[in-house]
């Protein structure tokens, strides 16, 4: 068993999971289903912000978002702003969110990812791309449905490596 | 407090990205940062391709070989016909005192990624400035024109497809040479032809080829086939849509056309 106590290793560990999320976010799937792709990076970031609020700071979230913008090729600053805002909300309210039941968290995640999608949509709108609002909600819904799975999987990993 | 600063910084970056070209030197570096991610996410696909190549039964291999041989024969016959037509074309062009059309050189490339945002029709190919790829270069598949290179990295480049909402290209009807514009509408299977007069001679089934008027695309590559023409006398223009010839979401092996010297 490894114990990750050093803050640097914890940071690296979180970065590793986020990069894995980023890989899932760009994994090629058919355009017909692309609207249903969950926002992996956002969900993983929310998990860490709720559970280890002292580690991934707002600036950290912002940098991850900027990396996502660069990799995905959208308007730079879009994901950065969205993730920074989401991280801020989660960190301010992490104690309350932690006390929610899993299903209530799931609903709350739907709202959070919806906000994330709204910000991204505004930013993409600067280039003239338009997505129907209902379609963005589809991805928020799948992200929310992903939450219980993510909660269990990341919880396991966290216990395995004693990340606190 | 910090969140306000970060939001303001993000908005500034986004506005600079979308409305100015201050960030364009950085965009070139961006594709190099993005490339490893796309290469990694492409691994499952390339493994399945590799497995398909390796573990093929002798029977199916022989079958494929036979089919390919027949196809080569058919294509060779067409090529023979083409050679005489090309020669005739050159003679006629000489009679008209106009310049010969150049033979285009092509480079085979492979898609390594597609834009994760379904409303953005961009793909990433595994060729970059090291292979002589340049900005504005045309990308084809076996069926027709797919798009143009918009960002060139060292070993990969980003291509904007003709179906993207930001893309428009000059085309002409192959049958009668009428010039039109084909605009993307964010749908992989449809292009919009704006400003077509109600009296214009365009019918369903017309083939649209690139006209080369924008000095961007090479002349004469198939772009789309007209699928719908609706003439409503009450409206100023006819509503015309076309279906791209290229298989936008299926082609993995694509061609980059060099219609100008690679040095430029």
CSV table of C-alpha atoms in Angstrom, one decimal:
chain,number,residue,atom,x,y,z
A,1,UNK,CA,0.0,0.0,0.0
A,2,UNK,CA,1.2,3.4,-0.9
A,3,UNK,CA,0.4,6.4,1.2
A,4,UNK,CA,0.3,9.7,-0.6
A,5,UNK,CA,0.9,12.3,2.1
A,6,UNK,CA,3.2,14.6,0.3
A,7,UNK,CA,1.1,17.4,-1.1
A,8,UNK,CA,3.1,17.3,-4.4
A,9,UNK,CA,2.3,13.7,-5.0
A,10,UNK,CA,-1.3,14.3,-4.1
A,11,UNK,CA,-1.3,17.1,-6.7
A,12,UNK,CA,0.3,14.8,-9.3
A,13,UNK,CA,-2.3,12.1,-8.5
A,14,UNK,CA,-5.2,14.5,-9.0
A,15,UNK,CA,-3.5,15.8,-12.2
A,16,UNK,CA,-3.2,12.2,-13.4
A,17,UNK,CA,-7.0,11.5,-12.9
A,18,UNK,CA,-7.8,14.8,-14.6
A,19,UNK,CA,-5.6,14.0,-17.6
A,20,UNK,CA,-7.3,10.6,-17.8
A,21,UNK,CA,-10.6,12.5,-17.9
A,22,UNK,CA,-9.3,14.7,-20.6
A,23,UNK,CA,-8.4,11.6,-22.7
A,24,UNK,CA,-11.9,10.3,-22.3
A,25,UNK,CA,-13.2,13.8,-23.2
A,26,UNK,CA,-11.5,13.7,-26.6
A,27,UNK,CA,-11.9,10.0,-27.3
A,28,UNK,CA,-13.3,9.8,-30.8
A,29,UNK,CA,-17.0,8.8,-30.9
A,30,UNK,CA,-19.6,9.2,-33.6
A,31,UNK,CA,-21.1,12.7,-33.9
A,32,UNK,CA,-24.5,11.3,-33.3
A,33,UNK,CA,-23.6,10.3,-29.8
A,34,UNK,CA,-21.2,13.1,-29.0
A,35,UNK,CA,-23.9,15.2,-27.4
A,36,UNK,CA,-24.3,12.5,-24.8
A,37,UNK,CA,-20.6,12.5,-23.8
A,38,UNK,CA,-20.4,13.3,-20.1
A,39,UNK,CA,-18.1,16.1,-19.1
A,40,UNK,CA,-15.5,13.9,-17.5
A,41,UNK,CA,-13.0,16.6,-16.5
A,42,UNK,CA,-15.7,18.6,-14.8
A,43,UNK,CA,-17.1,15.6,-12.9
A,44,UNK,CA,-13.6,14.5,-11.7
A,45,UNK,CA,-12.7,18.0,-10.6
A,46,UNK,CA,-16.0,18.3,-8.7
A,47,UNK,CA,-15.1,15.1,-6.9
A,48,UNK,CA,-11.7,16.3,-5.8
A,49,UNK,CA,-13.0,19.7,-4.8
A,50,UNK,CA,-15.7,18.2,-2.6
A,51,UNK,CA,-13.5,15.5,-1.0
A,52,UNK,CA,-10.1,17.2,-0.8
A,53,UNK,CA,-11.0,20.9,-0.9
A,54,UNK,CA,-7.6,22.0,0.3
A,55,UNK,CA,-5.8,20.6,-2.7
A,56,UNK,CA,-7.1,21.5,-6.1
A,57,UNK,CA,-7.4,25.3,-5.8
A,58,UNK,CA,-9.3,27.6,-8.1
A,59,UNK,CA,-6.2,28.4,-10.0
A,60,UNK,CA,-5.4,24.7,-10.4
A,61,UNK,CA,-8.9,24.3,-11.9
A,62,UNK,CA,-8.4,27.2,-14.2
A,63,UNK,CA,-5.1,25.7,-15.5
A,64,UNK,CA,-6.8,22.4,-16.1
A,65,UNK,CA,-9.6,24.2,-18.0
A,66,UNK,CA,-7.1,26.1,-20.1
A,67,UNK,CA,-5.4,22.8,-21.0
A,68,UNK,CA,-8.7,21.4,-22.0
A,69,UNK,CA,-9.4,24.4,-24.2
A,70,UNK,CA,-6.0,24.0,-25.9
A,71,UNK,CA,-6.5,20.3,-26.4
A,72,UNK,CA,-10.1,20.4,-27.6
A,73,UNK,CA,-9.5,23.5,-29.7
A,74,UNK,CA,-12.4,25.5,-28.5
A,75,UNK,CA,-12.3,29.2,-27.6
A,76,UNK,CA,-9.5,29.5,-25.1
A,77,UNK,CA,-10.7,30.6,-21.7
A,78,UNK,CA,-14.0,28.9,-22.0
A,79,UNK,CA,-13.4,25.7,-20.1
A,80,UNK,CA,-10.9,27.6,-17.9
A,81,UNK,CA,-13.6,30.0,-16.7
A,82,UNK,CA,-16.2,27.3,-16.4
A,83,UNK,CA,-14.0,25.0,-14.3
A,84,UNK,CA,-12.7,27.8,-12.1
A,85,UNK,CA,-16.3,28.9,-11.3
A,86,UNK,CA,-17.4,25.3,-10.7
A,87,UNK,CA,-14.4,24.7,-8.4
A,88,UNK,CA,-15.2,27.9,-6.5
A,89,UNK,CA,-18.8,26.9,-5.9
A,90,UNK,CA,-17.8,23.4,-4.8
A,91,UNK,CA,-15.1,24.7,-2.5
A,92,UNK,CA,-17.4,27.2,-0.9
A,93,UNK,CA,-20.1,24.6,-0.4
A,94,UNK,CA,-18.1,21.4,0.0
A,95,UNK,CA,-19.2,20.7,3.6
A,96,UNK,CA,-22.9,21.0,2.6
A,97,UNK,CA,-22.4,18.9,-0.5
A,98,UNK,CA,-20.5,16.2,1.4
A,99,UNK,CA,-23.5,15.9,3.7
A,100,UNK,CA,-26.0,15.3,0.9
A,101,UNK,CA,-27.1,11.9,0.0
A,102,UNK,CA,-25.6,10.4,-3.2
A,103,UNK,CA,-28.8,11.1,-5.1
A,104,UNK,CA,-29.1,14.6,-4.0
A,105,UNK,CA,-25.4,15.1,-5.0
A,106,UNK,CA,-26.3,13.6,-8.4
A,107,UNK,CA,-29.0,16.2,-8.9
A,108,UNK,CA,-26.7,19.0,-7.7
A,109,UNK,CA,-24.1,17.8,-10.2
A,110,UNK,CA,-26.7,18.1,-13.0
A,111,UNK,CA,-27.1,21.8,-12.0
A,112,UNK,CA,-23.3,22.3,-11.8
A,113,UNK,CA,-22.5,20.7,-15.2
A,114,UNK,CA,-25.4,22.6,-16.7
A,115,UNK,CA,-23.8,25.9,-15.5
A,116,UNK,CA,-20.5,24.6,-16.9
A,117,UNK,CA,-22.1,23.9,-20.3
A,118,UNK,CA,-23.8,27.3,-20.3
A,119,UNK,CA,-20.5,29.0,-19.9
A,120,UNK,CA,-18.9,26.9,-22.6
A,121,UNK,CA,-21.8,27.6,-24.9
A,122,UNK,CA,-21.4,31.4,-24.5
A,123,UNK,CA,-17.7,31.2,-25.2
A,124,UNK,CA,-18.2,29.0,-28.3
A,125,UNK,CA,-20.9,31.4,-29.4
A,126,UNK,CA,-18.1,34.0,-29.8
A,127,UNK,CA,-17.0,32.0,-32.8
A,128,UNK,CA,-20.5,31.6,-34.1
A,129,UNK,CA,-21.1,28.0,-33.0
A,130,UNK,CA,-24.6,27.3,-31.7
A,131,UNK,CA,-25.8,24.3,-29.8
A,132,UNK,CA,-29.4,23.8,-29.0
A,133,UNK,CA,-29.9,24.2,-25.2
A,134,UNK,CA,-31.7,20.9,-24.9
A,135,UNK,CA,-28.6,19.1,-26.4
A,136,UNK,CA,-26.3,20.7,-23.8
A,137,UNK,CA,-28.7,19.5,-21.1
A,138,UNK,CA,-28.3,15.9,-22.5
A,139,UNK,CA,-24.6,16.0,-21.7
A,140,UNK,CA,-25.4,17.4,-18.2
A,141,UNK,CA,-27.8,14.6,-17.6
A,142,UNK,CA,-25.3,11.9,-18.6
A,143,UNK,CA,-22.6,13.6,-16.5
A,144,UNK,CA,-25.0,13.5,-13.5
A,145,UNK,CA,-25.7,9.8,-14.2
A,146,UNK,CA,-22.0,9.2,-14.2
A,147,UNK,CA,-21.6,10.7,-10.7
A,148,UNK,CA,-22.5,7.6,-8.6
A,149,UNK,CA,-20.1,5.6,-10.8
A,150,UNK,CA,-17.4,8.2,-10.5
A,151,UNK,CA,-18.0,8.5,-6.7
A,152,UNK,CA,-17.5,4.8,-6.2
A,153,UNK,CA,-14.5,4.4,-8.6
A,154,UNK,CA,-12.6,7.4,-7.4
A,155,UNK,CA,-13.5,6.6,-3.8
A,156,UNK,CA,-11.9,3.2,-4.3
A,157,UNK,CA,-8.8,4.6,-5.9
A,158,UNK,CA,-8.5,7.2,-3.1
A,159,UNK,CA,-8.8,4.5,-0.4
A,160,UNK,CA,-6.2,2.4,-2.2
A,161,UNK,CA,-3.6,5.1,-2.2
A,162,UNK,CA,-4.7,6.8,1.0
A,163,UNK,CA,-5.1,10.2,-0.6
A,164,UNK,CA,-6.3,12.7,2.0
B,1,UNK,CA,-11.6,37.8,-5.0
B,2,UNK,CA,-9.3,35.4,-6.9
B,3,UNK,CA,-12.3,34.0,-8.7
B,4,UNK,CA,-13.2,37.5,-10.0
B,5,UNK,CA,-9.7,37.9,-11.4
B,6,UNK,CA,-9.7,34.5,-13.0
B,7,UNK,CA,-13.1,35.1,-14.7
B,8,UNK,CA,-11.9,38.5,-16.0
B,9,UNK,CA,-8.7,36.9,-17.3
B,10,UNK,CA,-10.6,34.1,-19.0
B,11,UNK,CA,-13.0,36.6,-20.6
B,12,UNK,CA,-10.1,38.6,-21.9
B,13,UNK,CA,-8.4,35.6,-23.3
B,14,UNK,CA,-11.6,34.4,-25.0
B,15,UNK,CA,-12.3,37.8,-26.5
B,16,UNK,CA,-8.7,38.0,-27.8
B,17,UNK,CA,-9.0,34.5,-29.2
B,18,UNK,CA,-12.3,35.0,-30.9
B,19,UNK,CA,-12.0,38.6,-32.1
B,20,UNK,CA,-8.3,39.3,-32.7
B,21,UNK,CA,-5.4,37.4,-34.1
B,22,UNK,CA,-3.0,38.2,-31.3
B,23,UNK,CA,-2.9,34.6,-30.1
B,24,UNK,CA,-2.2,33.1,-33.5
B,25,UNK,CA,1.5,32.4,-32.8
B,26,UNK,CA,0.4,30.5,-29.7
B,27,UNK,CA,-2.2,28.5,-31.6
B,28,UNK,CA,0.5,26.9,-33.6
B,29,UNK,CA,2.1,25.7,-30.4
B,30,UNK,CA,-1.3,24.6,-29.1
B,31,UNK,CA,-1.7,21.9,-31.7
B,32,UNK,CA,1.7,20.5,-30.6
B,33,UNK,CA,0.5,20.3,-27.0
B,34,UNK,CA,-2.7,18.7,-28.1
B,35,UNK,CA,-1.2,16.2,-30.4
B,36,UNK,CA,0.0,13.6,-27.8
B,37,UNK,CA,-3.5,13.5,-26.3
B,38,UNK,CA,-5.0,12.7,-29.7
B,39,UNK,CA,-2.3,10.2,-30.4
B,40,UNK,CA,-3.0,8.4,-27.1
B,41,UNK,CA,-6.8,8.5,-27.6
B,42,UNK,CA,-6.3,7.1,-31.0
B,43,UNK,CA,-4.4,4.0,-29.7
B,44,UNK,CA,-7.5,1.7,-29.4
B,45,UNK,CA,-8.5,2.4,-33.0
B,46,UNK,CA,-5.0,1.9,-34.4
B,47,UNK,CA,-4.7,-1.4,-32.4
B,48,UNK,CA,-7.9,-2.7,-33.8
B,49,UNK,CA,-6.7,-1.7,-37.3
B,50,UNK,CA,-3.4,-3.5,-36.7
B,51,UNK,CA,-5.3,-6.6,-35.4
B,52,UNK,CA,-7.5,-6.5,-38.5
B,53,UNK,CA,-4.4,-6.5,-40.6
B,54,UNK,CA,-2.6,-9.2,-38.7
B,55,UNK,CA,-5.3,-11.7,-37.9
B,56,UNK,CA,-7.1,-12.1,-41.2
B,57,UNK,CA,-7.9,-15.5,-42.5
B,58,UNK,CA,-6.2,-16.6,-45.6
B,59,UNK,CA,-9.5,-17.1,-47.3
B,60,UNK,CA,-10.8,-13.5,-46.7
B,61,UNK,CA,-7.3,-12.2,-47.6
B,62,UNK,CA,-7.5,-14.1,-50.9
B,63,UNK,CA,-11.0,-12.8,-51.5
B,64,UNK,CA,-10.0,-9.2,-50.8
B,65,UNK,CA,-7.1,-9.6,-53.1
B,66,UNK,CA,-9.3,-10.8,-55.9
B,67,UNK,CA,-11.7,-8.0,-55.4
B,68,UNK,CA,-8.9,-5.5,-55.4
B,69,UNK,CA,-7.5,-7.0,-58.6
B,70,UNK,CA,-10.8,-6.6,-60.3
B,71,UNK,CA,-11.0,-3.0,-59.1
B,72,UNK,CA,-7.6,-2.3,-60.4
B,73,UNK,CA,-8.5,-3.6,-63.8
B,74,UNK,CA,-11.6,-1.4,-63.9
B,75,UNK,CA,-9.7,1.6,-62.7
B,76,UNK,CA,-6.9,1.0,-65.2
B,77,UNK,CA,-9.4,0.9,-68.1
B,78,UNK,CA,-10.8,4.3,-66.9
B,79,UNK,CA,-7.3,5.6,-66.6
B,80,UNK,CA,-6.6,4.6,-70.2
B,81,UNK,CA,-9.6,6.5,-71.3
B,82,UNK,CA,-8.6,9.4,-69.1
B,83,UNK,CA,-5.1,9.6,-70.6
B,84,UNK,CA,-6.5,10.1,-74.1
B,85,UNK,CA,-9.0,12.6,-72.8
B,86,UNK,CA,-6.3,14.5,-70.9
B,87,UNK,CA,-4.2,14.6,-74.1
B,88,UNK,CA,-7.1,15.9,-76.0
B,89,UNK,CA,-7.8,18.5,-73.3
B,90,UNK,CA,-4.3,19.8,-73.5
B,91,UNK,CA,-4.5,20.0,-77.3
B,92,UNK,CA,-7.8,21.9,-77.1
B,93,UNK,CA,-6.4,24.2,-74.4
B,94,UNK,CA,-3.4,24.9,-76.6
B,95,UNK,CA,-5.8,25.9,-79.4
B,96,UNK,CA,-7.4,28.3,-76.9
B,97,UNK,CA,-4.0,29.6,-75.8
B,98,UNK,CA,-4.8,28.9,-72.1
B,99,UNK,CA,-2.4,27.5,-69.6
B,100,UNK,CA,-2.3,23.7,-68.9
B,101,UNK,CA,-3.8,22.6,-65.7
B,102,UNK,CA,-1.2,21.3,-63.3
B,103,UNK,CA,-1.1,17.8,-62.1
B,104,UNK,CA,-1.5,17.9,-58.3
B,105,UNK,CA,0.8,16.0,-56.0
B,106,UNK,CA,-0.8,14.3,-53.0
B,107,UNK,CA,0.2,13.1,-49.6
B,108,UNK,CA,-1.6,10.3,-47.8
B,109,UNK,CA,-2.5,11.2,-44.3
B,110,UNK,CA,-4.5,9.6,-41.5
B,111,UNK,CA,-7.0,11.1,-39.1
B,112,UNK,CA,-5.8,10.9,-35.6
B,113,UNK,CA,-8.6,12.9,-33.9
B,114,UNK,CA,-11.9,14.6,-34.3
B,115,UNK,CA,-13.2,17.6,-32.5
B,116,UNK,CA,-14.9,16.5,-29.3
B,117,UNK,CA,-17.5,19.3,-29.6
B,118,UNK,CA,-20.1,18.0,-32.1
B,119,UNK,CA,-21.0,21.4,-33.4
B,120,UNK,CA,-17.3,22.1,-34.4
B,121,UNK,CA,-16.4,20.1,-37.5
B,122,UNK,CA,-12.6,19.9,-37.2
B,123,UNK,CA,-10.3,16.9,-37.5
B,124,UNK,CA,-6.6,16.4,-36.8
B,125,UNK,CA,-4.4,14.6,-39.3
B,126,UNK,CA,-1.0,13.1,-38.7
B,127,UNK,CA,1.0,15.3,-41.1
B,128,UNK,CA,2.5,18.7,-40.3
B,129,UNK,CA,5.0,21.2,-41.4
B,130,UNK,CA,7.7,18.5,-41.5
B,131,UNK,CA,5.8,16.9,-44.3
B,132,UNK,CA,5.4,20.2,-46.1
B,133,UNK,CA,1.8,20.8,-45.1
B,134,UNK,CA,0.8,24.4,-45.3
B,135,UNK,CA,-2.1,26.5,-44.1
B,136,UNK,CA,-5.1,26.5,-46.5
B,137,UNK,CA,-4.1,23.2,-48.1
B,138,UNK,CA,-7.1,21.1,-49.3
B,139,UNK,CA,-7.9,17.7,-47.8
B,140,UNK,CA,-9.7,15.0,-49.8
B,141,UNK,CA,-10.9,11.5,-49.3
B,142,UNK,CA,-11.5,9.0,-52.1
B,143,UNK,CA,-15.0,10.5,-52.8
B,144,UNK,CA,-14.4,14.2,-52.7
B,145,UNK,CA,-13.3,17.4,-51.0
B,146,UNK,CA,-13.3,17.3,-47.2
B,147,UNK,CA,-11.8,20.5,-45.9
B,148,UNK,CA,-8.8,22.8,-45.5
B,149,UNK,CA,-5.9,22.9,-43.2
B,150,UNK,CA,-6.3,25.8,-40.7
B,151,UNK,CA,-3.5,25.2,-38.2
B,152,UNK,CA,-0.1,23.5,-38.9
B,153,UNK,CA,2.0,21.9,-36.2
B,154,UNK,CA,5.2,20.1,-36.6
B,155,UNK,CA,3.8,16.6,-37.1
B,156,UNK,CA,0.1,17.1,-37.1
B,157,UNK,CA,-2.4,19.7,-38.4
B,158,UNK,CA,-5.9,20.8,-37.8
B,159,UNK,CA,-8.4,20.7,-40.6
B,160,UNK,CA,-11.7,22.6,-40.9
B,161,UNK,CA,-14.3,20.5,-42.7
B,162,UNK,CA,-16.5,22.0,-45.4
B,163,UNK,CA,-19.5,21.2,-43.3
B,164,UNK,CA,-18.5,23.4,-40.4
B,165,UNK,CA,-20.7,26.4,-39.8
B,166,UNK,CA,-17.7,28.7,-40.3
B,167,UNK,CA,-16.8,27.3,-43.7
B,168,UNK,CA,-17.9,28.3,-47.2
B,169,UNK,CA,-16.3,27.5,-50.5
B,170,UNK,CA,-16.8,28.5,-54.2
B,171,UNK,CA,-18.1,25.7,-56.3
B,172,UNK,CA,-19.5,25.3,-59.8
B,173,UNK,CA,-22.1,23.0,-61.3
B,174,UNK,CA,-20.3,20.4,-63.3
B,175,UNK,CA,-23.0,20.2,-65.9
B,176,UNK,CA,-23.2,23.8,-66.9
B,177,UNK,CA,-20.5,25.7,-65.1
B,178,UNK,CA,-22.8,27.9,-63.0
B,179,UNK,CA,-20.8,29.3,-60.1
B,180,UNK,CA,-22.2,29.0,-56.6
B,181,UNK,CA,-21.1,29.1,-52.9
B,182,UNK,CA,-21.4,26.0,-50.8
B,183,UNK,CA,-21.7,26.8,-47.1
B,184,UNK,CA,-21.5,24.5,-44.1
B,185,UNK,CA,-24.4,24.4,-41.8
B,186,UNK,CA,-23.0,22.3,-38.9
B,187,UNK,CA,-24.5,19.1,-40.4
B,188,UNK,CA,-22.2,16.4,-41.7
B,189,UNK,CA,-24.6,15.4,-44.4
B,190,UNK,CA,-25.8,18.7,-45.7
B,191,UNK,CA,-24.4,21.9,-47.3
B,192,UNK,CA,-26.4,25.0,-47.9
B,193,UNK,CA,-26.2,26.9,-51.2
B,194,UNK,CA,-27.1,30.5,-50.5
B,195,UNK,CA,-28.2,33.2,-53.0
B,196,UNK,CA,-29.3,30.9,-55.8
B,197,UNK,CA,-31.7,32.9,-58.0
B,198,UNK,CA,-35.1,31.3,-58.6
B,199,UNK,CA,-34.4,31.1,-62.3
B,200,UNK,CA,-31.0,29.5,-62.0
B,201,UNK,CA,-30.5,26.2,-63.8
B,202,UNK,CA,-29.9,23.8,-60.9
B,203,UNK,CA,-31.6,20.5,-60.5
B,204,UNK,CA,-31.5,17.6,-58.0
B,205,UNK,CA,-28.5,15.4,-58.8
B,206,UNK,CA,-26.2,18.1,-60.1
B,207,UNK,CA,-22.6,17.5,-59.1
B,208,UNK,CA,-20.8,20.5,-57.6
B,209,UNK,CA,-17.1,20.7,-58.1
B,210,UNK,CA,-14.6,23.1,-56.6
B,211,UNK,CA,-14.2,26.1,-58.9
B,212,UNK,CA,-10.9,27.3,-57.6
B,213,UNK,CA,-12.2,30.9,-57.5
B,214,UNK,CA,-11.2,31.6,-54.0
B,215,UNK,CA,-7.6,30.6,-54.9
B,216,UNK,CA,-7.7,28.3,-51.9
B,217,UNK,CA,-8.9,25.0,-53.3
B,218,UNK,CA,-7.7,23.3,-56.5
B,219,UNK,CA,-10.1,23.3,-59.4
B,220,UNK,CA,-12.3,20.4,-60.3
B,221,UNK,CA,-12.6,18.2,-57.2
B,222,UNK,CA,-16.1,16.9,-56.5
B,223,UNK,CA,-17.6,18.6,-53.5
B,224,UNK,CA,-21.3,17.7,-53.2
B,225,UNK,CA,-24.4,16.5,-55.0
B,226,UNK,CA,-27.5,18.7,-55.0
B,227,UNK,CA,-30.2,16.9,-53.1
B,228,UNK,CA,-33.0,19.4,-52.8
B,229,UNK,CA,-34.1,22.4,-54.8
B,230,UNK,CA,-37.2,24.3,-53.6
B,231,UNK,CA,-38.3,27.3,-55.7
B,232,UNK,CA,-40.8,29.5,-53.9
B,233,UNK,CA,-41.8,32.5,-56.1
B,234,UNK,CA,-42.6,34.4,-53.0
B,235,UNK,CA,-39.0,34.3,-51.9
B,236,UNK,CA,-36.1,36.0,-53.5
B,237,UNK,CA,-33.9,33.0,-53.6
B,238,UNK,CA,-34.4,29.3,-54.1
B,239,UNK,CA,-33.6,27.0,-51.2
B,240,UNK,CA,-30.9,24.5,-52.3
B,241,UNK,CA,-29.1,21.9,-50.2
B,242,UNK,CA,-26.5,19.5,-51.3
B,243,UNK,CA,-24.9,16.4,-49.8
B,244,UNK,CA,-21.1,16.3,-49.5
B,245,UNK,CA,-19.5,13.6,-51.6
B,246,UNK,CA,-16.7,13.0,-49.0
B,247,UNK,CA,-17.6,10.6,-46.2
B,248,UNK,CA,-17.1,13.1,-43.5
B,249,UNK,CA,-17.3,10.9,-40.5
B,250,UNK,CA,-16.1,7.6,-41.9
B,251,UNK,CA,-12.9,8.3,-43.9
B,252,UNK,CA,-9.8,7.6,-41.9
B,253,UNK,CA,-7.3,7.6,-44.8
B,254,UNK,CA,-7.3,11.0,-46.5
B,255,UNK,CA,-5.2,12.9,-49.1
B,256,UNK,CA,-3.6,16.3,-48.8
B,257,UNK,CA,-3.2,18.0,-52.2
B,258,UNK,CA,-0.2,20.1,-53.1
B,259,UNK,CA,-1.4,22.5,-55.8
B,260,UNK,CA,1.4,24.9,-55.2
B,261,UNK,CA,5.1,24.5,-54.5
B,262,UNK,CA,5.6,23.2,-51.0
B,263,UNK,CA,8.0,26.0,-50.2
B,264,UNK,CA,5.4,28.8,-50.3
